[in-house]
Coordinates of C-alpha atoms and ligand atoms in Angstrom, one line a residue:
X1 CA 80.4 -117.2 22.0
X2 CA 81.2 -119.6 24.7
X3 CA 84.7 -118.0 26.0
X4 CA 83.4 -114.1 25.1
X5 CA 82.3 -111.3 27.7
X6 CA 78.7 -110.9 27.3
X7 CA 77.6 -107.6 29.5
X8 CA 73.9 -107.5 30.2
X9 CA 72.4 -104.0 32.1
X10 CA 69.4 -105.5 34.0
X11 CA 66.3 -103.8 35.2
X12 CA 63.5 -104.4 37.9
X13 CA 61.3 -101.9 38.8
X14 CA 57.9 -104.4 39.4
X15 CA 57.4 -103.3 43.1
X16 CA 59.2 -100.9 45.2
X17 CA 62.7 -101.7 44.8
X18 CA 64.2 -99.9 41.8
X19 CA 67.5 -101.8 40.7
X20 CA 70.1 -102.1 37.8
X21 CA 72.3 -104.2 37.7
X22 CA 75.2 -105.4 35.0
X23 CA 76.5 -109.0 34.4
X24 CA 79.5 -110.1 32.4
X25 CA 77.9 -113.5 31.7
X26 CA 77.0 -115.0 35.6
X27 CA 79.3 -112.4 37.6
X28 CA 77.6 -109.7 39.0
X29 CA 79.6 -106.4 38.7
X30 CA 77.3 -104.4 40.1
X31 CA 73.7 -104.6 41.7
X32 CA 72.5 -101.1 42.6
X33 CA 69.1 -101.2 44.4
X34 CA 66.7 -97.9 45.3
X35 CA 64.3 -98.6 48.1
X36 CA 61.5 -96.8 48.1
X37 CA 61.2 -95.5 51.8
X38 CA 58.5 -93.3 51.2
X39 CA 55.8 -96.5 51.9
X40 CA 56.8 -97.1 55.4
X41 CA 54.6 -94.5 56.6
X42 CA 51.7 -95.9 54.9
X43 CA 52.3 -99.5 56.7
X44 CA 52.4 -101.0 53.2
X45 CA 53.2 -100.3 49.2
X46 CA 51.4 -97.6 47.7
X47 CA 50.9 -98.6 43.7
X48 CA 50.9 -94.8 42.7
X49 CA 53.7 -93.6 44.9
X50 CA 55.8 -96.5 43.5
X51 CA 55.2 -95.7 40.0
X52 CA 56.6 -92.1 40.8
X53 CA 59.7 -93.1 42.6
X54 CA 60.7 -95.4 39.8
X55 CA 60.6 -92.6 37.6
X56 CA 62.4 -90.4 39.6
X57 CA 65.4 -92.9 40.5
X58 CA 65.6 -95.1 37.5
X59 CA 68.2 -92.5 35.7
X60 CA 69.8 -92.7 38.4
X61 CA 70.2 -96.0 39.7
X62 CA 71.4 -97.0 36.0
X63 CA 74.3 -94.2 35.8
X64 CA 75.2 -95.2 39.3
X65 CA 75.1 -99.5 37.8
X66 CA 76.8 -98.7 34.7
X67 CA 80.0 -96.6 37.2
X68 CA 80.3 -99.1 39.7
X69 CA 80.8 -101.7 37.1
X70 CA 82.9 -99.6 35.6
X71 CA 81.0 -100.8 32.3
X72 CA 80.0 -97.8 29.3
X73 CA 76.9 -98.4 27.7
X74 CA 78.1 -99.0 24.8
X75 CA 79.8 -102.1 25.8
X76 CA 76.7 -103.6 26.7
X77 CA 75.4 -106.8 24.7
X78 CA 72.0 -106.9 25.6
X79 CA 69.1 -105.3 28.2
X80 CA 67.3 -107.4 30.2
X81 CA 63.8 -106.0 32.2
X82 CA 61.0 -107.3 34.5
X83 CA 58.2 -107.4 32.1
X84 CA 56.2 -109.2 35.1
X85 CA 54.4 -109.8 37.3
X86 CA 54.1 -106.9 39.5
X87 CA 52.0 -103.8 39.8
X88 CA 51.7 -102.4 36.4
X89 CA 52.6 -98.6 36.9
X90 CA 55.8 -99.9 38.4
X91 CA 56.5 -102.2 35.6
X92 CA 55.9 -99.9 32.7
X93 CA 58.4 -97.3 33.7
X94 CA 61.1 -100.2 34.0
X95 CA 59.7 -101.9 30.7
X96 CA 59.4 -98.9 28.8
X97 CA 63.2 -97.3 30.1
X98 CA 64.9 -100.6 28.9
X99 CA 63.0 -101.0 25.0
X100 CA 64.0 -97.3 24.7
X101 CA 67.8 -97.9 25.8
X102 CA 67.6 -101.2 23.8
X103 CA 66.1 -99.1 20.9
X104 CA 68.6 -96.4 21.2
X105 CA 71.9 -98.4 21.7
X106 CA 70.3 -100.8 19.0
X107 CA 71.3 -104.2 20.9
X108 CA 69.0 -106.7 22.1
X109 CA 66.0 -106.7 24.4
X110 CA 65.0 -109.6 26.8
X111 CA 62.2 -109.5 28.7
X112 CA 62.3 -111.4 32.4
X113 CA 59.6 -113.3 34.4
X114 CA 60.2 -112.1 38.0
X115 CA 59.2 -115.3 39.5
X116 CA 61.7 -117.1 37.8
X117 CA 64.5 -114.4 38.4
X118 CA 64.0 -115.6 42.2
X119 CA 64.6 -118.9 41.3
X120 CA 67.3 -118.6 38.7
X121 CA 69.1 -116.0 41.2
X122 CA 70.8 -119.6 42.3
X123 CA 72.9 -119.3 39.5
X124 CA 74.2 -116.2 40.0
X125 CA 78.1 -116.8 40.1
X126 CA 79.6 -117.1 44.0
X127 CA 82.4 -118.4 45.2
X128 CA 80.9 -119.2 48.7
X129 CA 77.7 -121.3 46.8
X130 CA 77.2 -124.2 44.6
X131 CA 74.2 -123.8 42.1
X132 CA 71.1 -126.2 42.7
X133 CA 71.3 -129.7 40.2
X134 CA 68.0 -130.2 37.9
X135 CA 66.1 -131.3 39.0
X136 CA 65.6 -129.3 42.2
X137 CA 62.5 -128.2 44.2
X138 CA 62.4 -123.9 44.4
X139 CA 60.1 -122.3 47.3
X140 CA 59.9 -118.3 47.0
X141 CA 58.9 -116.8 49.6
X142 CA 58.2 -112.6 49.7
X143 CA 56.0 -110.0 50.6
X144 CA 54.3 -110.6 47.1
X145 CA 55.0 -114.0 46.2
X146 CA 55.0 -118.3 48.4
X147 CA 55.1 -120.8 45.4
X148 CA 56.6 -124.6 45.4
X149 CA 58.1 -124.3 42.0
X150 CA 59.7 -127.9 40.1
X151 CA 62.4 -126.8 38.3
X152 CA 63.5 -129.4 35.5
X153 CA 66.2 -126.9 33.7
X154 CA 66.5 -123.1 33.5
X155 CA 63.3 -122.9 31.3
X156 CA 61.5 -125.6 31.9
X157 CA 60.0 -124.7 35.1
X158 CA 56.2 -126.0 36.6
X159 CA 54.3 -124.8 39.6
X160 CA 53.0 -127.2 41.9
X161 CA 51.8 -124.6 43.9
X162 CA 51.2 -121.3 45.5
X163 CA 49.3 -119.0 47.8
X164 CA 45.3 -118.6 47.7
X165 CA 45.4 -115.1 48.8
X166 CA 48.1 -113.6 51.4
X167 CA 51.7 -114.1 50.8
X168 CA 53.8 -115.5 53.6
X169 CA 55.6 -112.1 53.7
X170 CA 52.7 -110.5 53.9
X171 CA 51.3 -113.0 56.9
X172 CA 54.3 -111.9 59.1
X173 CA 53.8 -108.0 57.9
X174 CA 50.4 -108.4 58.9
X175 CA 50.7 -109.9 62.2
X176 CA 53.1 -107.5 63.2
X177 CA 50.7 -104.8 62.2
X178 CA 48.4 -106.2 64.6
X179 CA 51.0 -106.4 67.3
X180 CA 52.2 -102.6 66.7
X181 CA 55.2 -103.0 64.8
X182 CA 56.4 -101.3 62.1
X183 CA 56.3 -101.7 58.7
X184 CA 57.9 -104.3 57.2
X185 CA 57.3 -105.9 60.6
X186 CA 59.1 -110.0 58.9
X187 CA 62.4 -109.4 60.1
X188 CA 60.8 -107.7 64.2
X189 CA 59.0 -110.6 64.0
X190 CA 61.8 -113.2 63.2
X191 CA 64.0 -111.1 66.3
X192 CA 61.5 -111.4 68.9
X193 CA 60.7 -114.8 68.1
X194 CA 64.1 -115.5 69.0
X195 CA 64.2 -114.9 72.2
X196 CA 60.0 -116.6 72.8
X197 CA 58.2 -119.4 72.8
X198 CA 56.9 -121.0 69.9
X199 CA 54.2 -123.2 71.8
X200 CA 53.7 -120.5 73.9
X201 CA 50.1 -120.2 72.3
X202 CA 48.1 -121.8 69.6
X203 CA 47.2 -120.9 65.9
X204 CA 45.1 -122.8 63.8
X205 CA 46.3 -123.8 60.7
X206 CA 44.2 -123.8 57.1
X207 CA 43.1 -127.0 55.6
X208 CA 44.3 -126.1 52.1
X209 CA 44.3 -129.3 49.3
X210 CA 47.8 -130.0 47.6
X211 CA 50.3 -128.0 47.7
X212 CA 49.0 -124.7 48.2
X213 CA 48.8 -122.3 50.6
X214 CA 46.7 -119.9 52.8
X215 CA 47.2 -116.9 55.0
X216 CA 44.6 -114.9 55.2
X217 CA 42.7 -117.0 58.1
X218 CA 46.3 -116.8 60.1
X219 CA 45.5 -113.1 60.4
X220 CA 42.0 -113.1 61.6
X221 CA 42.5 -115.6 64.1
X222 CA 45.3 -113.3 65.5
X223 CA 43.5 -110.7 65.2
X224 CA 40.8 -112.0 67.7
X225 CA 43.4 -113.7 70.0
X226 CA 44.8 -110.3 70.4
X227 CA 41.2 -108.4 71.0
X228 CA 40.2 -111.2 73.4
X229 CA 43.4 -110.9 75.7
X230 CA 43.8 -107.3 75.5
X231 CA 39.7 -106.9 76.9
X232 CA 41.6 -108.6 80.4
X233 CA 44.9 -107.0 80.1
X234 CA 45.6 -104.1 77.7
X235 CA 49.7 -104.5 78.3
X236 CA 49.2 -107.9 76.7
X237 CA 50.9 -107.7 73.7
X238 CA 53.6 -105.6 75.1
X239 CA 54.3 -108.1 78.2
X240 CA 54.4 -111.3 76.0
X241 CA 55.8 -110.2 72.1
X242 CA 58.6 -112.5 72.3
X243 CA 56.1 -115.0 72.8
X244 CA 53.9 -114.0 70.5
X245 CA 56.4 -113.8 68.0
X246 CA 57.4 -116.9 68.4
X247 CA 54.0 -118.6 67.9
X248 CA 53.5 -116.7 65.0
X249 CA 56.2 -117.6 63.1
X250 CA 56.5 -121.5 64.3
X251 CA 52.9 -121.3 62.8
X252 CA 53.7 -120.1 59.6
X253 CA 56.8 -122.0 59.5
X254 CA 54.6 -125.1 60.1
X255 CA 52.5 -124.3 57.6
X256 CA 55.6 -123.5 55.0
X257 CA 57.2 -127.1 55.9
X258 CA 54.5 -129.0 55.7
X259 CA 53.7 -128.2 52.3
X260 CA 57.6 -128.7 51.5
X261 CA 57.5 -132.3 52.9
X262 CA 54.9 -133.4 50.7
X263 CA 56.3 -131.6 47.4
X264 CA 59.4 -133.6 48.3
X265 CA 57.6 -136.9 49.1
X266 CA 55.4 -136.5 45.6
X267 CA 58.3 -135.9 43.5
X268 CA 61.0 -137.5 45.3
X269 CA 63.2 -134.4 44.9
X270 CA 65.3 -133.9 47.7
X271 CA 67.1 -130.7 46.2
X272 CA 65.4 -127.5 48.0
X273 CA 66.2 -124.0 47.0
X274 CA 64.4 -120.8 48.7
X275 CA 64.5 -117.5 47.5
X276 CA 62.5 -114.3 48.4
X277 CA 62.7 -111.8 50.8
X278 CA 61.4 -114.3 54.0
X279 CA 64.5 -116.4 53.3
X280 CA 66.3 -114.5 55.6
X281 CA 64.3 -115.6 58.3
X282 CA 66.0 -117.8 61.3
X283 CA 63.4 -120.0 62.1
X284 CA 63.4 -121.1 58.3
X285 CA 67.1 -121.1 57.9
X286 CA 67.4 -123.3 61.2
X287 CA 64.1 -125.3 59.8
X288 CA 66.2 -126.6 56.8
X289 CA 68.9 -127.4 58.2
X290 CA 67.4 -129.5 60.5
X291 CA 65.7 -131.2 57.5
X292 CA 69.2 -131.5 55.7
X293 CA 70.3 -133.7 59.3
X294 CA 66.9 -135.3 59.6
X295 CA 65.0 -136.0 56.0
X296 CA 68.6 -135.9 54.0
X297 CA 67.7 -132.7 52.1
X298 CA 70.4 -130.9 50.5
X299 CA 69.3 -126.9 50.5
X300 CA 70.5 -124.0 49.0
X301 CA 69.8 -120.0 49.8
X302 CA 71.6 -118.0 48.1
X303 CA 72.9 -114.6 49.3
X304 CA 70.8 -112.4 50.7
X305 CA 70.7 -109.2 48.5
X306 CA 70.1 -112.0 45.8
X307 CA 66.9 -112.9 47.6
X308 CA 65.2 -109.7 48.1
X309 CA 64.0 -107.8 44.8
X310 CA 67.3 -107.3 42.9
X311 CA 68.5 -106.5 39.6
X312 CA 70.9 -109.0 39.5
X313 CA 68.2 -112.0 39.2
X314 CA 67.0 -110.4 36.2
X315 CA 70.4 -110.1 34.8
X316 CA 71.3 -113.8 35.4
X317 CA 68.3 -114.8 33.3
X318 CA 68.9 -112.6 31.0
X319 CA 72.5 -113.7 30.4
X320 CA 70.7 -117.3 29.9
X321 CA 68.7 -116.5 27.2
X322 CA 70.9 -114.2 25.5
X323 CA 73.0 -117.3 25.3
X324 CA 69.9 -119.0 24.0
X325 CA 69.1 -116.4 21.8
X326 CA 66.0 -115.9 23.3
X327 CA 65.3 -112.2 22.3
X328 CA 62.7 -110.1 23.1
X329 CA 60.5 -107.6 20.2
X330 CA 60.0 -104.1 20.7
X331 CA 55.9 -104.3 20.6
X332 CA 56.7 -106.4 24.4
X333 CA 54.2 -104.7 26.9
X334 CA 54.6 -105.0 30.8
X335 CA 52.2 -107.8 32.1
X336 CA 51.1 -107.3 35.8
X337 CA 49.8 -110.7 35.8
X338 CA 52.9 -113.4 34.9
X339 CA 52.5 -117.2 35.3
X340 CA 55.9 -119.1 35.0
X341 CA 56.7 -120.7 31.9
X342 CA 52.9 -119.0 30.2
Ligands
KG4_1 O1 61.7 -110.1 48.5 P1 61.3 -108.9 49.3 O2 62.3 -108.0 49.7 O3 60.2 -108.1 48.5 C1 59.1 -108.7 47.9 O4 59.2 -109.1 46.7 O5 58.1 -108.7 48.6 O6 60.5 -109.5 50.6 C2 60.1 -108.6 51.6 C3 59.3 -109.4 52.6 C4 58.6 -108.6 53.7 O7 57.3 -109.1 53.8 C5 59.5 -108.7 54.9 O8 58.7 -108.6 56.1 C6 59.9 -110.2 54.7 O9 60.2 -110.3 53.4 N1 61.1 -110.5 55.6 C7 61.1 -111.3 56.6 C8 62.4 -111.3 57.1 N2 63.2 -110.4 56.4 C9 62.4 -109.9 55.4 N3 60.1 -112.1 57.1 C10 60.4 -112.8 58.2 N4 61.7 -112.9 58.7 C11 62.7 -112.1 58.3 N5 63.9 -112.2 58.8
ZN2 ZN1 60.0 -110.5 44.2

């Protein structure tokens, strides 16, 4: 099996991105992803609405994979689908599209943890990228999801920890909520903060034990810096965003490397990948570089449709354990609730 083409039509449908994507074994040949606009007008993702636009564009979005790849489905060796984590109306039309395809074309099913599609997404074949050794450190870090993850191999995999309640994504949505912004506000946030300053003014940060996190208390104490100095000057937040910005984001980027540092120091791994959506954010980006000059990290991002929600992650891991023979029976259900490696 080692030298054949193996093509592996992926799915993820677990939040609002609808995606297919085919592999022949770690090349991506296409990666088609349907973003669900229809949320922005609700400043956040509406479970229900979701559901329905992934049954509207899944069709679709797997005709338009399979063409660009230039792939007919009856080449395909195997379907791989997000059977979790995620919202569960999302996750049943993806889980329940791929057994029937599966079913139908009668080739094998393998079901995908989402969390670990993040991480294994390093593997992904690029030219411009060299895959993470084992054993490596992996932070994701999206709108749903901020977890320190040891990775020994591409299945052995432990948490070491992850967010009480908020995820970081959702900590820079949030603030920008506050500030007016749009939804998602992240990447307004990561621009103004460019051009402000981070000590500008103070956030406190949580006390949280280990190595997990907390953003919840991030927002509130914004929220009543914000009603304080708009009582003395309503034009507050318009005169001083950049700096606002700024402060935000050095706060949660504190808070980010901090808990980094001591993963690294506890398990002497100096190997740190990030994934998720906030990868794309400067301050981080600049933050581990300076701790590749500094602390003698070596990091790794991949590209950045590879660290948003994306077919292709799934079909990575599903290339993996088709070569493992890891296959997946048709009684699988969707799981909204997924731990790594349960
Ligand atoms: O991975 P992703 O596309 O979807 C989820 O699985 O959640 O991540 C989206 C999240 C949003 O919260 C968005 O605001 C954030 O990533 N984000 C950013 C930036 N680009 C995207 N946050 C901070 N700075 C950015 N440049
Ligand atoms: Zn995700």
């Amino acid at each position: 099996m080692a030298n054949s083409k193996n093509y592996i039509l992926a799915i993820e449908s677990s939040c609002d991105d609808t995606s297919a994507a085919v592999l022949c074994n770690t090349k991506v040949l296409s990666n088609v992803v349907a973003t669900q606009e229809i949320h922005k007008q609700y400043g956040g993702v509406v479970p229900e609405l979701a559901s329905r636009a992934h049954q509207q564009n899944i069709v679709p979005v797997v005709h338009q994979a399979l063409a660009k790849a230039n792939i007919d489905k009856k080449q395909l060796s195997a379907i791989a689908f997000t059977r979790g984590p995620g919202l569960m109306g999302s996750l049943l039309v993806g889980t329940s599209f791929a057994k029937s395809l599966a079913l139908g074309l009668d080739i094998p099913l393998i079901e995908v943890n989402h969390m670990e599609a993040h991480i294994l997404a390093h593997f992904i074949e690029d030219e411009t990228r060299t895959p993470p050794p084992f054993p490596f450190l992996a932070m994701t870090i999206s709108g749903g999801h901020t977890q320190i993850v040891k990775v020994s191999d591409h299945f052995t995999m432990e948490v070491l920890g992850e967010t009480l309640d908020d995820a970081v994504g959702e900590a820079f949505d949030k603030s920008a909520k506050l500030m007016g912004l749009p939804y998602p506000g992240g990447p307004l946030v990561d621009k103004h903060a460019r051009q402000g300053n981070a000590l500008a003014y103070d956030f406190p940060k949580p006390k949280v034990d280990g190595l997990n996190f907390s953003f919840s208390g991030l927002k509130t104490s914004i929220l009543y810096f914000l009603q304080r100095e708009t009582k003395n000057n309503p034009d507050f937040v318009s005169q001083n965003i950049d700096d606002i910005c700024a402060s935000v984001q050095y706060t949660i980027l504190e808070i980010l490397m901090e808990k980094l540092k001591i993963a690294v120091e506890q398990t002497g791994i100096t190997h740190v990948a990030i994934g998720g959506g906030v990868a794309a954010n400067s301050g981080i980006r600049g933050r581990l570089k300076e701790a590749e000059e500094t602390l003698g990290w070596t990091t790794y991002i991949p590209k950045f449709e590879y660290c948003t929600d994306n077919a292709a992650m799934i079909g990575i891991v599903g290339y993996l354990k088709f070569e493992a023979g890891d296959f997946t029976d048709q009684s699988v259900a969707a799981k909204a609730r997924y731990a790594i490696g349960s």
